[in-house]
mmCIF file of C-alpha atoms in Angstrom:
data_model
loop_
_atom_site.group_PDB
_atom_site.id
_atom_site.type_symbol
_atom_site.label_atom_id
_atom_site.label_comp_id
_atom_site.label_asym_id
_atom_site.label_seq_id
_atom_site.Cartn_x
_atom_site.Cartn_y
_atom_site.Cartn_z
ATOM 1 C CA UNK A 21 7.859 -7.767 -18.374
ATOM 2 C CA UNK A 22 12.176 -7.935 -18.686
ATOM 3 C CA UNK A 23 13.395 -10.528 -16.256
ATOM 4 C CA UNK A 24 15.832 -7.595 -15.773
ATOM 5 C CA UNK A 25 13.323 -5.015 -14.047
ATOM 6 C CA UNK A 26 12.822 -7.840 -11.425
ATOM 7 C CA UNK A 27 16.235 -8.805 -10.947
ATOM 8 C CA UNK A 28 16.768 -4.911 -10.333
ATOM 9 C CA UNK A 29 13.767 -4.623 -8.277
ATOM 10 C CA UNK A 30 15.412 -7.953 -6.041
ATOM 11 C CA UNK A 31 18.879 -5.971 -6.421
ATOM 12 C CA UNK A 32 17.278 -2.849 -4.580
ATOM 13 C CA UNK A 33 14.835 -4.167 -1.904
ATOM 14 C CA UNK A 34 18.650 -5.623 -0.766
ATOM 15 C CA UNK A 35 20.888 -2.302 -0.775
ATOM 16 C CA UNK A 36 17.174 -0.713 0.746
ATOM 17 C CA UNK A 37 16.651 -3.451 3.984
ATOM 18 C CA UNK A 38 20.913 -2.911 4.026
ATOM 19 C CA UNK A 39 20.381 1.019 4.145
ATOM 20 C CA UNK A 40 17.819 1.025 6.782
ATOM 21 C CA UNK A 41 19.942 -1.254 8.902
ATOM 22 C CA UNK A 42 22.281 1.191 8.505
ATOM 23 C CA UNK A 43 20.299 3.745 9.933
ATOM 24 C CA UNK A 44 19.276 1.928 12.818
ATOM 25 C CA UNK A 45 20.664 2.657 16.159
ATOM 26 C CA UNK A 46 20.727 -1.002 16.862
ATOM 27 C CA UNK A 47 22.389 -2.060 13.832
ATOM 28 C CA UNK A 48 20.556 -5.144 13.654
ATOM 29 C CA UNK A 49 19.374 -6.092 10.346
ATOM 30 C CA UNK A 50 16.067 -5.057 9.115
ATOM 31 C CA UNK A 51 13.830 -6.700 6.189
ATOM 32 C CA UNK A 52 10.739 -5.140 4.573
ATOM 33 C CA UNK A 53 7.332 -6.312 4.934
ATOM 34 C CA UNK A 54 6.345 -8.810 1.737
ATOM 35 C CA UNK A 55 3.922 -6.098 0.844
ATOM 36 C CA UNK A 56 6.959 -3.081 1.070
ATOM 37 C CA UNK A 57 9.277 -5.614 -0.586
ATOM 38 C CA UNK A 58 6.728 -5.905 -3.626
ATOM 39 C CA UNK A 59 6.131 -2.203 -3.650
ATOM 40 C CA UNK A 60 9.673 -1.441 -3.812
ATOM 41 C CA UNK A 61 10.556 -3.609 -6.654
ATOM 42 C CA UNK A 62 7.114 -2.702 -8.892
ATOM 43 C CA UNK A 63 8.317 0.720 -8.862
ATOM 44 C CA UNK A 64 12.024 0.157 -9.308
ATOM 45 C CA UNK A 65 11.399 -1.284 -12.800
ATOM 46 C CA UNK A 66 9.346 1.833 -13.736
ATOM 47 C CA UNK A 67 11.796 4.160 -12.264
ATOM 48 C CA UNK A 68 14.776 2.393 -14.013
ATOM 49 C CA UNK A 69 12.844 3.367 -17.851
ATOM 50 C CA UNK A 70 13.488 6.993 -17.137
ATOM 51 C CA UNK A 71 16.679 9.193 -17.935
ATOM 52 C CA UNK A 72 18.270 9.241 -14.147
ATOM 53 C CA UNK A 73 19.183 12.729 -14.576
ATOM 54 C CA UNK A 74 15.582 13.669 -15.807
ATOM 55 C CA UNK A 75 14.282 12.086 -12.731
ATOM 56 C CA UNK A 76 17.007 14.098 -10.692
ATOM 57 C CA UNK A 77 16.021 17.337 -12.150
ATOM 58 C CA UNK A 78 12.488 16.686 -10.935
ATOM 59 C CA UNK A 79 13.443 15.805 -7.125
ATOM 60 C CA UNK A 80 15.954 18.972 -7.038
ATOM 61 C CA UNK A 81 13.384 21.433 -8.715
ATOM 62 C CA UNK A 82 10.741 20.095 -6.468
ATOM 63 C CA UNK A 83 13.257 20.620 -3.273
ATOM 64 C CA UNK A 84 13.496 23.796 -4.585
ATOM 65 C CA UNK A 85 9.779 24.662 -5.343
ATOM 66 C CA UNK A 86 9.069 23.764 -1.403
ATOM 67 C CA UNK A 87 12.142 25.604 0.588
ATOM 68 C CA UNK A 88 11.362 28.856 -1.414
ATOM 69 C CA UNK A 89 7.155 28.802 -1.604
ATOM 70 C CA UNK A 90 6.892 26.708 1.882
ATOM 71 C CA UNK A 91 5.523 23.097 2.119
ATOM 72 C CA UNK A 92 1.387 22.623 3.287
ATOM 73 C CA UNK A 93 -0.640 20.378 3.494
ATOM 74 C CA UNK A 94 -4.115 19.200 3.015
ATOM 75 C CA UNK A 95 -4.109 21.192 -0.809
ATOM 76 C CA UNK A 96 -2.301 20.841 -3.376
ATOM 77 C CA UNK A 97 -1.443 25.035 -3.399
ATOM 78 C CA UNK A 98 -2.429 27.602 -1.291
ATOM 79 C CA UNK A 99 -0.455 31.222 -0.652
ATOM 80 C CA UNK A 100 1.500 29.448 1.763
ATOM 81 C CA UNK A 101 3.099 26.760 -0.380
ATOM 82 C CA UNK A 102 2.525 23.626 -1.887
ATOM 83 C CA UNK A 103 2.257 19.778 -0.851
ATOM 84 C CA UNK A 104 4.367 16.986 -2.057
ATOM 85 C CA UNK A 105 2.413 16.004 -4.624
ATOM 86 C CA UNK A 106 1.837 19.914 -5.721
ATOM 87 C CA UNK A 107 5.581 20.448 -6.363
ATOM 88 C CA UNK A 108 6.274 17.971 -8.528
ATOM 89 C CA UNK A 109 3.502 18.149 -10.439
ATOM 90 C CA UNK A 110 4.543 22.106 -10.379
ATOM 91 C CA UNK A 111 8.248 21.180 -12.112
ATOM 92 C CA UNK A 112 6.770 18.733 -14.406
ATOM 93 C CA UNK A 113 4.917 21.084 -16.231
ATOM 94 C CA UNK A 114 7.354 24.087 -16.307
ATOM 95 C CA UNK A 115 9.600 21.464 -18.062
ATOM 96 C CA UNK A 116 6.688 20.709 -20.603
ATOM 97 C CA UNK A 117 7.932 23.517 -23.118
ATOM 98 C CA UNK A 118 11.113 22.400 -23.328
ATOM 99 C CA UNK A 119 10.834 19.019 -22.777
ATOM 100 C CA UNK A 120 7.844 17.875 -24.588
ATOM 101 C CA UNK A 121 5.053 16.512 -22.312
ATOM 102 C CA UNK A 122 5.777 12.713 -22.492
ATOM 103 C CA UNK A 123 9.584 13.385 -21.566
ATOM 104 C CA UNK A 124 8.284 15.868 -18.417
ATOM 105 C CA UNK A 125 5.551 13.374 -17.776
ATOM 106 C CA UNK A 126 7.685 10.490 -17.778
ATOM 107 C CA UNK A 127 10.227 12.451 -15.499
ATOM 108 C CA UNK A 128 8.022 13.711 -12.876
ATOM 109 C CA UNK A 129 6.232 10.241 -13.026
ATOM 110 C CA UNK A 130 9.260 8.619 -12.132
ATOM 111 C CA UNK A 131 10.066 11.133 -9.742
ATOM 112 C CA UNK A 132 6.546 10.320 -7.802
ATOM 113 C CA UNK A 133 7.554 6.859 -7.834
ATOM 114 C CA UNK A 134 11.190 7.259 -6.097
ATOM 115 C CA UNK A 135 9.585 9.325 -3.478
ATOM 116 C CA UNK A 136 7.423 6.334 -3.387
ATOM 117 C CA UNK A 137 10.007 3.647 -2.878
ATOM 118 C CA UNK A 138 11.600 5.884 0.162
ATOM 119 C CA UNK A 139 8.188 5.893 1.848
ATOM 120 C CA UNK A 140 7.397 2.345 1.229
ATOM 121 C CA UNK A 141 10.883 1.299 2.594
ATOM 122 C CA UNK A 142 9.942 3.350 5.680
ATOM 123 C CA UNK A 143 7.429 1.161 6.071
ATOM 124 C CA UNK A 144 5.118 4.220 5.466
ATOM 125 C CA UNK A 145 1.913 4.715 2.872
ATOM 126 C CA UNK A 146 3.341 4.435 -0.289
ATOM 127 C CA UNK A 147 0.911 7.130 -1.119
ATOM 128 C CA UNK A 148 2.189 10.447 -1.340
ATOM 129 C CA UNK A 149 -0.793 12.275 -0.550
ATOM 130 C CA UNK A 150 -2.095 10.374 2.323
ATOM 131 C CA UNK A 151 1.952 10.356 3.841
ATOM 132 C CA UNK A 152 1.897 13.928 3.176
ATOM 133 C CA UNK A 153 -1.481 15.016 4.912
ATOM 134 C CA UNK A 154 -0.369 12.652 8.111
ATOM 135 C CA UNK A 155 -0.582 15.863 10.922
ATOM 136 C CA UNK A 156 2.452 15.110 12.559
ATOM 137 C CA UNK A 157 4.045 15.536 9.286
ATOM 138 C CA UNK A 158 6.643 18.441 8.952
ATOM 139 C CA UNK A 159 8.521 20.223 6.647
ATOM 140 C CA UNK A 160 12.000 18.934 7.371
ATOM 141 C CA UNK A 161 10.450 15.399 6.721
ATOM 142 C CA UNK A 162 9.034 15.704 3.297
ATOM 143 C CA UNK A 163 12.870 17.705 2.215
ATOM 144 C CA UNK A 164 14.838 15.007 3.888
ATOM 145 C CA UNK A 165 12.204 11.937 2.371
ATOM 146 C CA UNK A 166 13.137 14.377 -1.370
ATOM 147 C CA UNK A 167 17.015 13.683 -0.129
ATOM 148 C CA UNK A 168 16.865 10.206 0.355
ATOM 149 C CA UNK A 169 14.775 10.207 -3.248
ATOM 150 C CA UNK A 170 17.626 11.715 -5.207
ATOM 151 C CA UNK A 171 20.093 9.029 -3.868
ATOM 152 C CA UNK A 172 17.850 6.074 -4.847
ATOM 153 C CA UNK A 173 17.080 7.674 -8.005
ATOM 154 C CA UNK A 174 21.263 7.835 -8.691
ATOM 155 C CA UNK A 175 20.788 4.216 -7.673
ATOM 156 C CA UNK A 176 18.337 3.179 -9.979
ATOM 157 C CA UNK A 177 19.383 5.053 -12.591
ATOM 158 C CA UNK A 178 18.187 4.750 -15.788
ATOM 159 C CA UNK A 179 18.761 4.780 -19.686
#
């Protein structure tokens, strides 16, 4: 392992705890659990292997996938839509024929594990399933948790 992938990972659990403090009505500062803090920084160093705008792509396509077949959950696809988890697999492999699979792989993988970094700084499951079978999960939270993924992905970045 680079020394760099965990000076990144360091580098981002900052601007994250900074972010959410931002967010707060209070103001007051906010730091991550050890466990988020880990989780954050793991992934970051994955994430940061991966073409930014491939990983991009991936997030937008899979915004797209849910606002025009509708968001569900508890399957992967039904008539009514898709989960999470469905749509980016979804994008990944319509980008297979022109991508190759390990370039669509490694995209949507990457992809997974952005969406991953905005639920584990949330303090949420860092599991995309379980977060996105939670009942009192809506629509409007798994687009805006797909926003916030495309900005740390810009963040990130990547070769």
């Amino acid at each position: 392992m680079s020394t760099d992938i965990t000076v990144a990972g360091r580098q981002l659990v900052g601007e994250v705890e900074a972010w959410l403090a931002a967010q707060a009505p209070s103001g007051r500062p906010v730091e991550l659990s050890p466990l988020a803090r880990g989780r954050v920084a793991e992934r970051a160093g994955q994430i940061a292997a991966v073409a930014a705008e491939d990983v991009l792509r991936v997030l937008a396509e899979a915004t797209s996938v849910l606002i025009d077949r509708g968001w569900v959950r508890g399957e992967v696809e039904r008539a009514e839509g898709m989960c999470l988890s469905g749509a980016l697999r979804h994008v990944g492999r319509a980008l297979e024929p022109t991508w190759g699979y390990q370039r669509a792989y490694d995209a949507r993988r990457a992809a997974e594990l952005t969406v991953e970094v905005v639920l584990a700084a949330g303090e949420h499951t860092p599991y995309i399933p379980m977060w996105n079978d939670d009942l009192r999960r809506t629509s409007a939270e798994v687009l805006a948790v797909l926003a916030v993924a495309q900005q740390v992905a810009v963040r990130i970045g990547g070769r």
